[in-house]
Amino acid sequence: MASSSDDHGGSKTNLNAQDAGVFDKWRRKFSMYTGVPLGIPEEQVRADQMEYYHRTRENWKKELLHYSPGVVFMLKHLRQLGSPLPPENIRCEPCLKSAAGGFAPEINAIYLCQNNIINKRHMEVTLMHELIHLYDNCKFKLDWQDLRHQACTEIRANNLSGNCWWSREKDGNPFSFTKQHQACVRRRAIMSVRQHPACPDDVTAERVVNEVWESCFNDTRPFDEIY
């Protein structure tokens, strides 16, 4: 009987340890998803979040590189320009600001802000936006210190990437290709030019965008080809 009692006690101890492990795992996941520590050190919560963001965003990136018609199309045209973009030059990294992505022309790399990208559709339009900047840089040899060059590529990227479709989708509004789309493209281009260190004020940003608007908005390369 003593032996039977010991076995029962051991099973209870093992069960409690198992329950504790399950609870700890749940607590870490809850903290990761919500940002509420629940007794877990905040640095551990942040590390868990960053690891989760990186893993899921890398998976989305791989899927888009293989299956997104727009992304595959842009990568093909970059190869035709003699500027292939290897997957390792598309980097999922944490960002401090609210931006979703960026293009670094000096190293021919695209950054996807893993902690600011909401879902795979958001990543797709962000990646398309940056790929258009890369295409423009390769084809037109942009001077990134020239506000007119900056304005033109921002107009094209916002017009052709789906950014303004996305802004309506995420707000639950149906998209139609009207002046609302043009207003969105113009607004986003002005905001981007205004952030350029060489742009002194809002008036200058709007003036520069207006100066290049007609030619750059109507330039749909390389999307003249059906894909």
CSV table of C-alpha atoms in Angstrom, one decimal:
chain,number,residue,atom,x,y,z
A,1,MET,CA,0.0,0.0,0.0
A,2,ALA,CA,2.9,2.3,0.8
A,3,SER,CA,4.3,1.7,-2.6
A,4,SER,CA,1.0,2.5,-4.3
A,5,SER,CA,0.7,5.7,-2.3
A,6,ASP,CA,4.2,6.8,-3.3
A,7,ASP,CA,3.4,6.2,-7.0
A,8,HIS,CA,0.2,8.3,-6.7
A,9,GLY,CA,2.1,11.1,-5.1
A,10,GLY,CA,4.7,11.0,-7.9
A,11,SER,CA,2.1,11.1,-10.6
A,12,LYS,CA,0.5,14.1,-8.9
A,13,THR,CA,3.9,15.9,-8.7
A,14,ASN,CA,4.6,15.2,-12.4
A,15,LEU,CA,1.1,16.4,-13.3
A,16,ASN,CA,1.6,19.6,-11.4
A,17,ALA,CA,5.0,20.2,-13.1
A,18,GLN,CA,3.4,19.6,-16.5
A,19,ASP,CA,0.6,22.1,-15.7
A,20,ALA,CA,3.1,24.6,-14.5
A,21,GLY,CA,5.0,24.2,-17.8
A,22,VAL,CA,1.8,24.6,-19.9
A,23,PHE,CA,0.8,27.7,-17.9
A,24,ASP,CA,4.3,29.2,-18.3
A,25,LYS,CA,4.2,28.6,-22.0
A,26,TRP,CA,0.7,30.2,-22.2
A,27,ARG,CA,1.8,33.1,-20.1
A,28,ARG,CA,4.8,33.8,-22.4
A,29,LYS,CA,2.6,33.6,-25.5
A,30,PHE,CA,-0.1,35.9,-24.0
A,31,SER,CA,2.6,38.4,-23.0
A,32,MET,CA,4.1,38.3,-26.5
A,33,TYR,CA,0.8,38.9,-28.3
A,34,THR,CA,-0.5,41.6,-25.9
A,35,GLY,CA,2.6,43.2,-24.6
A,36,VAL,CA,1.4,42.7,-21.0
A,37,PRO,CA,4.3,41.2,-19.0
A,38,LEU,CA,2.3,39.0,-16.6
A,39,GLY,CA,5.3,38.5,-14.3
A,40,ILE,CA,7.7,38.0,-17.2
A,41,PRO,CA,10.6,40.5,-17.6
A,42,GLU,CA,9.8,43.1,-20.2
A,43,GLU,CA,13.0,42.5,-22.0
A,44,GLN,CA,12.0,38.8,-22.4
A,45,VAL,CA,8.6,39.9,-23.7
A,46,ARG,CA,10.2,42.2,-26.3
A,47,ALA,CA,12.7,39.5,-27.3
A,48,ASP,CA,9.8,37.0,-27.8
A,49,GLN,CA,7.9,39.5,-29.8
A,50,MET,CA,10.8,40.3,-32.1
A,51,GLU,CA,11.5,36.6,-32.7
A,52,TYR,CA,7.9,36.0,-33.5
A,53,TYR,CA,7.7,39.0,-35.8
A,54,HIS,CA,10.9,38.0,-37.6
A,55,ARG,CA,9.9,34.4,-38.1
A,56,THR,CA,6.4,35.2,-39.5
A,57,ARG,CA,7.5,38.1,-41.7
A,58,GLU,CA,10.3,36.0,-43.2
A,59,ASN,CA,7.8,33.4,-44.1
A,60,TRP,CA,5.5,36.0,-45.7
A,61,LYS,CA,8.5,37.4,-47.6
A,62,LYS,CA,9.4,33.9,-49.0
A,63,GLU,CA,5.8,33.4,-50.1
A,64,LEU,CA,5.6,36.8,-51.8
A,65,LEU,CA,8.9,36.3,-53.6
A,66,HIS,CA,7.5,33.1,-55.2
A,67,TYR,CA,3.8,33.6,-55.5
A,68,SER,CA,2.9,37.4,-55.7
A,69,PRO,CA,2.4,38.3,-59.4
A,70,GLY,CA,3.4,41.9,-58.8
A,71,VAL,CA,6.6,41.0,-56.9
A,72,VAL,CA,7.6,38.3,-59.3
A,73,PHE,CA,7.0,40.7,-62.2
A,74,MET,CA,9.2,43.5,-60.6
A,75,LEU,CA,12.0,41.0,-59.9
A,76,LYS,CA,12.0,39.9,-63.5
A,77,HIS,CA,12.3,43.4,-64.8
A,78,LEU,CA,15.1,44.2,-62.3
A,79,ARG,CA,17.0,41.2,-63.7
A,80,GLN,CA,16.4,42.5,-67.2
A,81,LEU,CA,17.9,45.8,-66.2
A,82,GLY,CA,21.0,44.0,-64.9
A,83,SER,CA,20.1,44.6,-61.3
A,84,PRO,CA,19.0,41.3,-59.8
A,85,LEU,CA,17.8,41.5,-56.2
A,86,PRO,CA,18.9,38.5,-54.1
A,87,PRO,CA,16.5,37.5,-51.3
A,88,GLU,CA,19.1,38.3,-48.7
A,89,ASN,CA,18.9,42.0,-49.8
A,90,ILE,CA,15.3,42.1,-48.7
A,91,ARG,CA,15.7,42.3,-44.9
A,92,CYS,CA,13.0,41.9,-42.3
A,93,GLU,CA,14.2,44.0,-39.4
A,94,PRO,CA,12.8,45.9,-36.4
A,95,CYS,CA,12.1,49.6,-36.9
A,96,LEU,CA,11.8,52.4,-34.3
A,97,LYS,CA,9.5,54.6,-36.4
A,98,SER,CA,6.1,53.8,-37.8
A,99,ALA,CA,7.4,53.2,-41.3
A,100,ALA,CA,6.6,49.9,-43.0
A,101,GLY,CA,9.7,49.7,-45.1
A,102,GLY,CA,12.5,51.5,-46.8
A,103,PHE,CA,15.1,51.4,-49.6
A,104,ALA,CA,18.8,51.9,-49.1
A,105,PRO,CA,20.2,52.8,-52.6
A,106,GLU,CA,23.8,52.8,-51.4
A,107,ILE,CA,23.7,49.1,-50.7
A,108,ASN,CA,20.9,48.1,-53.0
A,109,ALA,CA,18.8,46.7,-50.1
A,110,ILE,CA,15.1,46.8,-49.1
A,111,TYR,CA,14.1,46.9,-45.5
A,112,LEU,CA,10.7,45.5,-44.3
A,113,CYS,CA,9.8,46.7,-40.8
A,114,GLN,CA,8.8,43.5,-39.2
A,115,ASN,CA,7.2,45.1,-36.1
A,116,ASN,CA,5.1,47.6,-38.1
A,117,ILE,CA,3.8,45.4,-40.9
A,118,ILE,CA,0.3,44.3,-40.2
A,119,ASN,CA,-0.2,41.3,-42.4
A,120,LYS,CA,1.0,39.7,-45.7
A,121,ARG,CA,-1.1,42.0,-47.9
A,122,HIS,CA,0.5,45.0,-46.1
A,123,MET,CA,3.9,43.5,-46.7
A,124,GLU,CA,3.1,42.9,-50.4
A,125,VAL,CA,2.2,46.6,-51.1
A,126,THR,CA,5.2,47.7,-49.0
A,127,LEU,CA,7.6,45.5,-50.9
A,128,MET,CA,6.1,46.6,-54.2
A,129,HIS,CA,6.6,50.2,-53.2
A,130,GLU,CA,10.3,49.7,-52.4
A,131,LEU,CA,10.8,47.6,-55.6
A,132,ILE,CA,9.6,50.5,-57.7
A,133,HIS,CA,12.1,52.8,-56.0
A,134,LEU,CA,14.8,50.2,-56.8
A,135,TYR,CA,13.6,49.9,-60.4
A,136,ASP,CA,13.6,53.7,-60.8
A,137,ASN,CA,17.1,53.9,-59.3
A,138,CYS,CA,18.5,51.3,-61.7
A,139,LYS,CA,16.7,52.6,-64.8
A,140,PHE,CA,16.9,56.3,-64.4
A,141,LYS,CA,20.0,56.7,-62.2
A,142,LEU,CA,18.3,58.8,-59.6
A,143,ASP,CA,20.0,61.5,-57.7
A,144,TRP,CA,18.5,61.0,-54.2
A,145,GLN,CA,19.6,64.5,-53.2
A,146,ASP,CA,17.4,66.0,-56.0
A,147,LEU,CA,13.9,66.8,-54.7
A,148,ARG,CA,12.4,66.4,-58.1
A,149,HIS,CA,13.9,62.9,-58.5
A,150,GLN,CA,12.6,62.1,-55.0
A,151,ALA,CA,9.1,63.4,-55.8
A,152,CYS,CA,8.9,61.5,-59.1
A,153,THR,CA,9.8,58.1,-57.7
A,154,GLU,CA,7.4,58.7,-54.7
A,155,ILE,CA,4.6,59.5,-57.1
A,156,ARG,CA,5.3,56.4,-59.1
A,157,ALA,CA,5.7,54.1,-56.1
A,158,ASN,CA,2.5,55.2,-54.5
A,159,ASN,CA,0.6,55.1,-57.7
A,160,LEU,CA,1.8,51.7,-58.9
A,161,SER,CA,2.4,49.7,-55.7
A,162,GLY,CA,-1.1,49.5,-54.3
A,163,ASN,CA,-0.3,51.8,-51.4
A,164,CYS,CA,-3.4,53.8,-52.0
A,165,TRP,CA,-5.5,50.7,-52.6
A,166,TRP,CA,-4.2,49.4,-49.3
A,167,SER,CA,-5.0,52.6,-47.4
A,168,ARG,CA,-8.7,52.2,-48.5
A,169,GLU,CA,-8.8,48.4,-47.9
A,170,LYS,CA,-7.6,48.7,-44.3
A,171,ASP,CA,-10.2,51.4,-43.5
A,172,GLY,CA,-12.9,49.1,-45.0
A,173,ASN,CA,-13.6,51.3,-48.0
A,174,PRO,CA,-14.1,49.9,-51.5
A,175,PHE,CA,-11.4,51.0,-54.0
A,176,SER,CA,-12.2,52.7,-57.3
A,177,PHE,CA,-9.7,54.3,-59.6
A,178,THR,CA,-10.9,57.9,-59.3
A,179,LYS,CA,-9.5,61.3,-58.2
A,180,GLN,CA,-9.5,59.9,-54.7
A,181,HIS,CA,-6.6,57.6,-55.8
A,182,GLN,CA,-4.8,60.6,-57.2
A,183,ALA,CA,-5.3,62.6,-54.1
A,184,CYS,CA,-3.9,59.8,-52.0
A,185,VAL,CA,-0.8,59.5,-54.3
A,186,ARG,CA,-0.2,63.2,-54.2
A,187,ARG,CA,-0.6,63.4,-50.4
A,188,ARG,CA,1.7,60.5,-49.7
A,189,ALA,CA,4.3,61.9,-52.2
A,190,ILE,CA,4.3,65.3,-50.6
A,191,MET,CA,4.7,63.7,-47.1
A,192,SER,CA,7.7,61.8,-48.3
A,193,VAL,CA,9.4,64.8,-50.0
A,194,ARG,CA,8.8,66.9,-46.9
A,195,GLN,CA,10.8,64.4,-44.9
A,196,HIS,CA,13.8,64.8,-47.1
A,197,PRO,CA,16.6,66.7,-45.3
A,198,ALA,CA,16.9,69.1,-48.3
A,199,CYS,CA,13.2,70.1,-48.2
A,200,PRO,CA,12.8,73.3,-46.1
A,201,ASP,CA,9.0,73.4,-45.7
A,202,ASP,CA,5.6,72.1,-46.7
A,203,VAL,CA,5.2,74.6,-49.5
A,204,THR,CA,8.4,73.4,-51.2
A,205,ALA,CA,7.3,69.8,-50.9
A,206,GLU,CA,3.9,70.5,-52.5
A,207,ARG,CA,5.5,72.7,-55.3
A,208,VAL,CA,8.0,70.1,-56.3
A,209,VAL,CA,5.4,67.3,-56.4
A,210,ASN,CA,3.2,69.5,-58.6
A,211,GLU,CA,6.0,70.3,-60.9
A,212,VAL,CA,6.7,66.6,-61.8
A,213,TRP,CA,3.1,65.3,-61.3
A,214,GLU,CA,1.9,65.0,-64.8
A,215,SER,CA,4.8,63.1,-66.3
A,216,CYS,CA,5.5,60.9,-63.3
A,217,PHE,CA,1.9,59.9,-62.5
A,218,ASN,CA,1.4,58.9,-66.1
A,219,ASP,CA,4.6,57.0,-66.3
A,220,THR,CA,3.6,53.4,-65.6
A,221,ARG,CA,6.8,51.6,-66.6
A,222,PRO,CA,7.3,48.6,-66.3
A,223,PHE,CA,3.6,47.9,-66.0
A,224,ASP,CA,2.9,48.7,-69.6
A,225,GLU,CA,3.4,45.0,-70.1
A,226,ILE,CA,0.5,42.7,-69.0
A,227,TYR,CA,1.5,40.2,-66.4
